[in-house]
PDB file of C-alpha atoms and ligand atoms in Angstrom:
ATOM      1  CA  UNK A 173      80.388 -14.272   3.286  1.00 44.00           C
ATOM      2  CA  UNK A 174      78.321 -16.607   5.333  1.00 46.00           C
ATOM      3  CA  UNK A 175      75.466 -18.736   4.135  1.00 49.00           C
ATOM      4  CA  UNK A 176      72.600 -18.760   6.556  1.00 44.00           C
ATOM      5  CA  UNK A 177      69.927 -21.357   6.728  1.00 47.00           C
ATOM      6  CA  UNK A 178      66.556 -20.453   8.092  1.00 44.00           C
ATOM      7  CA  UNK A 179      64.376 -23.210   9.372  1.00 51.00           C
ATOM      8  CA  UNK A 180      60.630 -22.903   9.297  1.00 49.00           C
ATOM      9  CA  UNK A 181      60.446 -22.428  13.058  1.00 45.00           C
ATOM     10  CA  UNK A 182      62.776 -19.473  12.940  1.00 44.00           C
ATOM     11  CA  UNK A 183      61.167 -18.185   9.774  1.00 45.00           C
ATOM     12  CA  UNK A 184      57.796 -18.002  11.471  1.00 42.00           C
ATOM     13  CA  UNK A 185      59.335 -15.301  13.631  1.00 38.00           C
ATOM     14  CA  UNK A 186      60.864 -13.460  10.692  1.00 34.00           C
ATOM     15  CA  UNK A 187      58.206 -12.372   8.209  1.00 30.00           C
ATOM     16  CA  UNK A 188      60.860 -11.203   5.768  1.00 29.00           C
ATOM     17  CA  UNK A 189      62.138 -14.757   5.218  1.00 32.00           C
ATOM     18  CA  UNK A 190      61.484 -16.160   1.802  1.00 30.00           C
ATOM     19  CA  UNK A 191      60.451 -19.754   1.447  1.00 31.00           C
ATOM     20  CA  UNK A 192      62.227 -21.916  -1.066  1.00 35.00           C
ATOM     21  CA  UNK A 193      60.314 -22.429  -4.266  1.00 32.00           C
ATOM     22  CA  UNK A 194      59.559 -26.122  -3.647  1.00 37.00           C
ATOM     23  CA  UNK A 195      56.291 -26.455  -1.784  1.00 36.00           C
ATOM     24  CA  UNK A 196      57.554 -29.450   0.223  1.00 40.00           C
ATOM     25  CA  UNK A 197      60.421 -27.581   1.758  1.00 45.00           C
ATOM     26  CA  UNK A 198      61.536 -27.729   5.365  1.00 52.00           C
ATOM     27  CA  UNK A 199      64.576 -25.481   4.956  1.00 52.00           C
ATOM     28  CA  UNK A 200      64.813 -21.903   3.864  1.00 47.00           C
ATOM     29  CA  UNK A 201      68.090 -20.224   3.166  1.00 47.00           C
ATOM     30  CA  UNK A 202      69.881 -17.535   1.307  1.00 51.00           C
ATOM     31  CA  UNK A 203      71.713 -19.177  -1.585  1.00 54.00           C
ATOM     32  CA  UNK A 204      73.933 -16.182  -2.323  1.00 55.00           C
ATOM     33  CA  UNK A 205      76.300 -16.928   0.502  1.00 63.00           C
ATOM     34  CA  UNK A 206      79.257 -19.243   0.408  1.00 71.00           C
ATOM     35  CA  UNK A 207      79.316 -20.884   3.806  1.00 92.00           C
ATOM     36  CA  UNK A 208      76.847 -22.663   6.013  1.00 95.00           C
ATOM     37  CA  UNK A 209      76.628 -21.552   9.623  1.00 95.00           C
ATOM     38  CA  UNK A 210      75.841 -23.272  12.883  1.00 96.00           C
ATOM     39  CA  UNK A 211      72.377 -21.988  13.845  1.00 96.00           C
ATOM     40  CA  UNK A 212      72.112 -20.822  17.453  1.00 96.00           C
ATOM     41  CA  UNK A 213      70.372 -23.179  19.841  1.00 96.00           C
ATOM     42  CA  UNK A 214      66.882 -21.660  20.247  1.00 96.00           C
ATOM     43  CA  UNK A 215      66.981 -22.084  24.048  1.00 97.00           C
ATOM     44  CA  UNK A 216      69.543 -22.330  26.843  1.00 98.00           C
ATOM     45  CA  UNK A 217      71.756 -25.411  27.035  1.00 98.00           C
ATOM     46  CA  UNK A 218      70.085 -26.439  30.277  1.00 98.00           C
ATOM     47  CA  UNK A 219      66.515 -25.743  29.095  1.00 98.00           C
ATOM     48  CA  UNK A 220      65.692 -29.412  28.550  1.00 98.00           C
ATOM     49  CA  UNK A 221      66.901 -30.562  31.979  1.00 98.00           C
ATOM     50  CA  UNK A 222      66.321 -33.000  33.568  1.00 97.00           C
ATOM     51  CA  UNK A 223      65.348 -34.937  30.426  1.00 98.00           C
ATOM     52  CA  UNK A 224      68.386 -33.935  28.383  1.00 98.00           C
ATOM     53  CA  UNK A 225      71.309 -32.589  30.374  1.00 98.00           C
ATOM     54  CA  UNK A 226      73.230 -29.379  29.793  1.00 98.00           C
ATOM     55  CA  UNK A 227      76.596 -31.025  29.120  1.00 98.00           C
ATOM     56  CA  UNK A 228      75.138 -33.300  26.455  1.00 98.00           C
ATOM     57  CA  UNK A 229      73.440 -30.335  24.785  1.00 98.00           C
ATOM     58  CA  UNK A 230      76.629 -28.250  24.838  1.00 98.00           C
ATOM     59  CA  UNK A 231      78.755 -30.974  23.277  1.00 98.00           C
ATOM     60  CA  UNK A 232      76.038 -32.006  20.869  1.00 98.00           C
ATOM     61  CA  UNK A 233      75.383 -28.514  19.526  1.00 98.00           C
ATOM     62  CA  UNK A 234      78.747 -26.822  19.936  1.00 97.00           C
ATOM     63  CA  UNK A 235      81.024 -29.711  18.982  1.00 98.00           C
ATOM     64  CA  UNK A 236      79.129 -32.372  17.019  1.00 98.00           C
ATOM     65  CA  UNK A 237      76.803 -30.118  15.015  1.00 98.00           C
ATOM     66  CA  UNK A 238      79.545 -27.518  14.557  1.00 98.00           C
ATOM     67  CA  UNK A 239      81.837 -30.213  13.146  1.00 98.00           C
ATOM     68  CA  UNK A 240      79.219 -31.216  10.550  1.00 98.00           C
ATOM     69  CA  UNK A 241      78.954 -27.570   9.437  1.00 97.00           C
ATOM     70  CA  UNK A 242      82.728 -27.089   9.278  1.00 97.00           C
ATOM     71  CA  UNK A 243      83.340 -30.370   7.439  1.00 98.00           C
ATOM     72  CA  UNK A 244      80.609 -29.520   4.930  1.00 98.00           C
ATOM     73  CA  UNK A 245      82.076 -26.062   4.276  1.00 97.00           C
ATOM     74  CA  UNK A 246      85.580 -27.527   3.889  1.00 97.00           C
ATOM     75  CA  UNK A 247      84.367 -30.107   1.360  1.00 97.00           C
ATOM     76  CA  UNK A 248      82.457 -27.540  -0.710  1.00 97.00           C
ATOM     77  CA  UNK A 249      85.400 -25.118  -0.627  1.00 95.00           C
ATOM     78  CA  UNK A 250      87.163 -27.494  -3.043  1.00 94.00           C
ATOM     79  CA  UNK A 251      84.316 -27.175  -5.553  1.00 96.00           C
ATOM     80  CA  UNK A 252      82.808 -23.665  -5.244  1.00 93.00           C
ATOM     81  CA  UNK A 253      80.388 -24.405  -8.080  1.00 94.00           C
ATOM     82  CA  UNK A 254      78.338 -26.479  -5.625  1.00 95.00           C
ATOM     83  CA  UNK A 255      78.220 -23.809  -2.928  1.00 93.00           C
ATOM     84  CA  UNK A 256      74.931 -22.517  -4.322  1.00 91.00           C
ATOM     85  CA  UNK A 257      73.228 -25.867  -3.749  1.00 94.00           C
ATOM     86  CA  UNK A 258      70.661 -25.904  -0.982  1.00 94.00           C
ATOM     87  CA  UNK A 259      71.012 -28.312   1.927  1.00 95.00           C
ATOM     88  CA  UNK A 260      68.063 -30.246   0.534  1.00 95.00           C
ATOM     89  CA  UNK A 261      69.853 -30.639  -2.800  1.00 96.00           C
ATOM     90  CA  UNK A 262      73.042 -31.713  -1.065  1.00 97.00           C
ATOM     91  CA  UNK A 263      71.351 -34.441   1.016  1.00 98.00           C
ATOM     92  CA  UNK A 264      69.345 -35.824  -1.902  1.00 98.00           C
ATOM     93  CA  UNK A 265      71.729 -35.389  -4.842  1.00 98.00           C
ATOM     94  CA  UNK A 266      75.154 -35.955  -3.257  1.00 98.00           C
ATOM     95  CA  UNK A 267      75.711 -38.837  -5.690  1.00 97.00           C
ATOM     96  CA  UNK A 268      76.058 -36.252  -8.469  1.00 98.00           C
ATOM     97  CA  UNK A 269      78.982 -34.562  -6.714  1.00 98.00           C
ATOM     98  CA  UNK A 270      82.669 -35.273  -7.428  1.00 98.00           C
ATOM     99  CA  UNK A 271      83.599 -38.655  -5.961  1.00 97.00           C
ATOM    100  CA  UNK A 272      86.158 -37.279  -3.523  1.00 97.00           C
ATOM    101  CA  UNK A 273      83.574 -35.190  -1.645  1.00 98.00           C
ATOM    102  CA  UNK A 274      80.312 -37.121  -2.204  1.00 98.00           C
ATOM    103  CA  UNK A 275      80.462 -39.208   0.985  1.00 98.00           C
ATOM    104  CA  UNK A 276      81.715 -36.295   3.093  1.00 98.00           C
ATOM    105  CA  UNK A 277      78.843 -34.138   1.853  1.00 98.00           C
ATOM    106  CA  UNK A 278      76.327 -36.943   2.353  1.00 98.00           C
ATOM    107  CA  UNK A 279      77.355 -37.336   6.003  1.00 98.00           C
ATOM    108  CA  UNK A 280      77.904 -33.706   6.923  1.00 98.00           C
ATOM    109  CA  UNK A 281      75.100 -32.008   4.999  1.00 98.00           C
ATOM    110  CA  UNK A 282      72.886 -34.708   6.506  1.00 98.00           C
ATOM    111  CA  UNK A 283      74.285 -33.970   9.958  1.00 98.00           C
ATOM    112  CA  UNK A 284      73.647 -30.263   9.456  1.00 98.00           C
ATOM    113  CA  UNK A 285      70.060 -30.543   8.233  1.00 97.00           C
ATOM    114  CA  UNK A 286      69.087 -33.228  10.756  1.00 98.00           C
ATOM    115  CA  UNK A 287      70.455 -31.386  13.780  1.00 98.00           C
ATOM    116  CA  UNK A 288      69.121 -28.002  12.626  1.00 97.00           C
ATOM    117  CA  UNK A 289      65.640 -29.512  12.724  1.00 97.00           C
ATOM    118  CA  UNK A 290      66.278 -31.568  15.850  1.00 98.00           C
ATOM    119  CA  UNK A 291      66.953 -28.502  18.032  1.00 98.00           C
ATOM    120  CA  UNK A 292      63.723 -26.882  16.882  1.00 97.00           C
ATOM    121  CA  UNK A 293      61.772 -30.093  17.412  1.00 98.00           C
ATOM    122  CA  UNK A 294      62.422 -29.831  21.153  1.00 98.00           C
ATOM    123  CA  UNK A 295      61.607 -27.286  23.840  1.00 97.00           C
ATOM    124  CA  UNK A 296      60.886 -27.106  27.541  1.00 95.00           C
ATOM    125  CA  UNK A 297      57.252 -27.964  28.346  1.00 90.00           C
ATOM    126  CA  UNK A 298      56.617 -29.010  24.758  1.00 85.00           C
ATOM    127  CA  UNK A 299      52.918 -29.625  25.335  1.00 84.00           C
ATOM    128  CA  UNK A 300      50.758 -31.983  23.333  1.00 88.00           C
ATOM    129  CA  UNK A 301      50.161 -32.649  19.632  1.00 95.00           C
ATOM    130  CA  UNK A 302      47.693 -30.242  18.059  1.00 95.00           C
ATOM    131  CA  UNK A 303      44.223 -31.436  17.190  1.00 95.00           C
ATOM    132  CA  UNK A 304      44.651 -31.905  13.423  1.00 95.00           C
ATOM    133  CA  UNK A 305      47.902 -33.824  13.726  1.00 97.00           C
ATOM    134  CA  UNK A 306      46.611 -35.874  16.639  1.00 98.00           C
ATOM    135  CA  UNK A 307      43.539 -36.872  14.615  1.00 98.00           C
ATOM    136  CA  UNK A 308      45.783 -37.938  11.722  1.00 98.00           C
ATOM    137  CA  UNK A 309      48.038 -39.917  14.088  1.00 98.00           C
ATOM    138  CA  UNK A 310      45.025 -41.722  15.566  1.00 98.00           C
ATOM    139  CA  UNK A 311      43.624 -42.415  12.094  1.00 98.00           C
ATOM    140  CA  UNK A 312      46.986 -43.726  10.845  1.00 98.00           C
ATOM    141  CA  UNK A 313      48.275 -45.693  13.824  1.00 98.00           C
ATOM    142  CA  UNK A 314      45.091 -46.511  15.781  1.00 98.00           C
ATOM    143  CA  UNK A 315      45.872 -44.375  18.829  1.00 97.00           C
ATOM    144  CA  UNK A 316      48.518 -41.968  20.093  1.00 97.00           C
ATOM    145  CA  UNK A 317      49.853 -44.727  22.352  1.00 97.00           C
ATOM    146  CA  UNK A 318      50.128 -47.136  19.410  1.00 98.00           C
ATOM    147  CA  UNK A 319      52.029 -44.465  17.468  1.00 98.00           C
ATOM    148  CA  UNK A 320      54.400 -43.936  20.413  1.00 97.00           C
ATOM    149  CA  UNK A 321      54.949 -47.667  20.693  1.00 98.00           C
ATOM    150  CA  UNK A 322      55.777 -48.016  16.996  1.00 98.00           C
ATOM    151  CA  UNK A 323      58.037 -44.956  17.053  1.00 98.00           C
ATOM    152  CA  UNK A 324      59.854 -46.200  20.168  1.00 98.00           C
ATOM    153  CA  UNK A 325      60.370 -49.601  18.592  1.00 98.00           C
ATOM    154  CA  UNK A 326      61.856 -47.985  15.488  1.00 98.00           C
ATOM    155  CA  UNK A 327      64.143 -45.762  17.615  1.00 97.00           C
ATOM    156  CA  UNK A 328      65.200 -48.640  19.834  1.00 96.00           C
ATOM    157  CA  UNK A 329      66.069 -50.938  16.972  1.00 95.00           C
ATOM    158  CA  UNK A 330      68.194 -48.540  14.897  1.00 95.00           C
ATOM    159  CA  UNK A 331      71.419 -50.540  14.816  1.00 94.00           C
ATOM    160  CA  UNK A 332      74.405 -48.363  15.647  1.00 94.00           C
ATOM    161  CA  UNK A 333      74.035 -44.671  14.808  1.00 97.00           C
ATOM    162  CA  UNK A 334      70.992 -43.140  13.183  1.00 98.00           C
ATOM    163  CA  UNK A 335      67.609 -41.501  13.548  1.00 98.00           C
ATOM    164  CA  UNK A 336      63.943 -42.372  13.962  1.00 98.00           C
ATOM    165  CA  UNK A 337      61.452 -40.162  12.144  1.00 98.00           C
ATOM    166  CA  UNK A 338      57.809 -39.319  11.745  1.00 98.00           C
ATOM    167  CA  UNK A 339      57.453 -38.246   8.122  1.00 98.00           C
ATOM    168  CA  UNK A 340      54.923 -37.419   5.469  1.00 98.00           C
ATOM    169  CA  UNK A 341      55.141 -39.577   2.370  1.00 97.00           C
ATOM    170  CA  UNK A 342      54.572 -38.097  -1.117  1.00 96.00           C
ATOM    171  CA  UNK A 343      50.817 -38.718  -0.737  1.00 96.00           C
ATOM    172  CA  UNK A 344      50.766 -36.802   2.556  1.00 97.00           C
ATOM    173  CA  UNK A 345      50.352 -39.929   4.672  1.00 98.00           C
ATOM    174  CA  UNK A 346      52.116 -40.173   8.048  1.00 98.00           C
ATOM    175  CA  UNK A 347      54.842 -42.831   8.188  1.00 98.00           C
ATOM    176  CA  UNK A 348      57.465 -43.843  10.731  1.00 98.00           C
ATOM    177  CA  UNK A 349      60.912 -44.396   9.262  1.00 98.00           C
ATOM    178  CA  UNK A 350      64.530 -44.701  10.301  1.00 98.00           C
ATOM    179  CA  UNK A 351      67.763 -43.600   8.690  1.00 98.00           C
ATOM    180  CA  UNK A 352      71.335 -44.756   9.222  1.00 97.00           C
ATOM    181  CA  UNK A 353      74.176 -42.445  10.199  1.00 98.00           C
ATOM    182  CA  UNK A 354      73.215 -38.896   9.079  1.00 98.00           C
ATOM    183  CA  UNK A 355      71.129 -39.856   6.055  1.00 98.00           C
ATOM    184  CA  UNK A 356      68.080 -37.643   5.601  1.00 98.00           C
ATOM    185  CA  UNK A 357      64.577 -39.049   5.054  1.00 98.00           C
ATOM    186  CA  UNK A 358      64.389 -36.561   2.169  1.00 98.00           C
ATOM    187  CA  UNK A 359      66.600 -38.990   0.235  1.00 97.00           C
ATOM    188  CA  UNK A 360      63.871 -41.629   0.662  1.00 96.00           C
ATOM    189  CA  UNK A 361      61.285 -39.177  -0.696  1.00 97.00           C
ATOM    190  CA  UNK A 362      59.906 -38.558   2.792  1.00 98.00           C
ATOM    191  CA  UNK A 363      59.471 -35.192   4.510  1.00 97.00           C
ATOM    192  CA  UNK A 364      60.434 -35.328   8.194  1.00 98.00           C
ATOM    193  CA  UNK A 365      58.204 -33.548  10.703  1.00 98.00           C
ATOM    194  CA  UNK A 366      59.607 -35.127  13.889  1.00 98.00           C
ATOM    195  CA  UNK A 367      62.961 -36.813  14.460  1.00 98.00           C
ATOM    196  CA  UNK A 368      64.913 -38.415  17.246  1.00 98.00           C
ATOM    197  CA  UNK A 369      68.696 -38.628  17.212  1.00 98.00           C
ATOM    198  CA  UNK A 370      69.696 -42.031  18.585  1.00 97.00           C
ATOM    199  CA  UNK A 371      73.446 -41.667  18.093  1.00 96.00           C
ATOM    200  CA  UNK A 372      75.186 -42.464  21.373  1.00 95.00           C
ATOM    201  CA  UNK A 373      76.504 -38.863  21.479  1.00 96.00           C
ATOM    202  CA  UNK A 374      72.892 -37.755  21.987  1.00 96.00           C
ATOM    203  CA  UNK A 375      72.442 -39.597  25.287  1.00 96.00           C
ATOM    204  CA  UNK A 376      75.477 -41.504  26.533  1.00 96.00           C
ATOM    205  CA  UNK A 377      76.702 -38.982  29.145  1.00 94.00           C
ATOM    206  CA  UNK A 378      73.422 -39.140  31.054  1.00 96.00           C
ATOM    207  CA  UNK A 379      71.874 -42.444  30.068  1.00 95.00           C
ATOM    208  CA  UNK A 380      74.949 -44.544  29.189  1.00 94.00           C
ATOM    209  CA  UNK A 381      73.767 -47.669  27.347  1.00 94.00           C
ATOM    210  CA  UNK A 382      70.098 -47.150  28.305  1.00 95.00           C
ATOM    211  CA  UNK A 383      68.771 -45.794  25.028  1.00 95.00           C
ATOM    212  CA  UNK A 384      65.209 -46.698  26.021  1.00 96.00           C
ATOM    213  CA  UNK A 385      65.322 -44.311  29.016  1.00 97.00           C
ATOM    214  CA  UNK A 386      66.548 -41.513  26.757  1.00 97.00           C
ATOM    215  CA  UNK A 387      63.733 -42.192  24.266  1.00 97.00           C
ATOM    216  CA  UNK A 388      61.151 -42.113  27.086  1.00 97.00           C
ATOM    217  CA  UNK A 389      62.552 -38.815  28.416  1.00 97.00           C
ATOM    218  CA  UNK A 390      62.582 -37.197  24.953  1.00 98.00           C
ATOM    219  CA  UNK A 391      58.768 -37.438  24.702  1.00 97.00           C
ATOM    220  CA  UNK A 392      58.625 -34.827  27.496  1.00 97.00           C
ATOM    221  CA  UNK A 393      60.430 -32.177  25.454  1.00 98.00           C
ATOM    222  CA  UNK A 394      58.877 -32.397  21.977  1.00 98.00           C
ATOM    223  CA  UNK A 395      58.042 -29.000  20.497  1.00 97.00           C
ATOM    224  CA  UNK A 396      54.619 -29.888  19.111  1.00 97.00           C
ATOM    225  CA  UNK A 397      54.098 -26.320  17.805  1.00 96.00           C
ATOM    226  CA  UNK A 398      57.017 -26.785  15.433  1.00 96.00           C
ATOM    227  CA  UNK A 399      55.946 -30.314  14.471  1.00 97.00           C
ATOM    228  CA  UNK A 400      52.470 -28.977  13.705  1.00 97.00           C
ATOM    229  CA  UNK A 401      53.922 -26.173  11.563  1.00 96.00           C
ATOM    230  CA  UNK A 402      55.932 -28.685   9.512  1.00 97.00           C
ATOM    231  CA  UNK A 403      52.875 -30.934   9.219  1.00 97.00           C
ATOM    232  CA  UNK A 404      50.679 -28.126   7.933  1.00 96.00           C
ATOM    233  CA  UNK A 405      53.293 -26.837   5.519  1.00 94.00           C
ATOM    234  CA  UNK A 406      54.123 -30.193   3.967  1.00 93.00           C
ATOM    235  CA  UNK A 407      50.961 -32.291   3.873  1.00 88.00           C
TER     236      UNK A 407
HETATM  237 MN1   MN B  17      73.570 -35.916  16.964  1.00 62.20          MN
END
């Protein structure tokens, strides 16, 4: 049996999907199944060229993300009683798991949830932020350019491997945050609506050590429809 996760973006296309009971949810899945699965990339591997190259996307999705899914399934296979936990539970409550799998689950459930969202947060010709979100960004950060500048600074200054995020805090206010390794903002009580992977595996083949050029290119492929959907669902 395979455990499928449905992300909001996919769920919008599948009316039969059932949302999780928590209102602040970004992930929907069937909890009756034992194993997590690698979700298909929602576009071709070369769809984000020239900003993100095909080879990087292939390795990133097919090797890196797949490894997080496999490692997570292997860890949970030792303790089947936790196989009914949702990804959100796993990334926020891993400290309640048996000690010998807690860190593995933290890293790999985090890797799975972060990348599952990351693919959906990008698309070719991503367009512009929708009106409601743009107004909130301007209200919160002063201007869209000021928001970009603050986000870029956060992404640039993540030391080593990690992520930069635009999140909603528990009061529904927009905040920029970062997380180390594969930690999820959910663990900090924040709901991510936009995220940028700044692990070297996300850009090194094309951009080598020039993380700033990768960050600049990524702005061209943001899927603002998906970001807007997460914003509306979670604010
Ligand atoms: Mn990655």
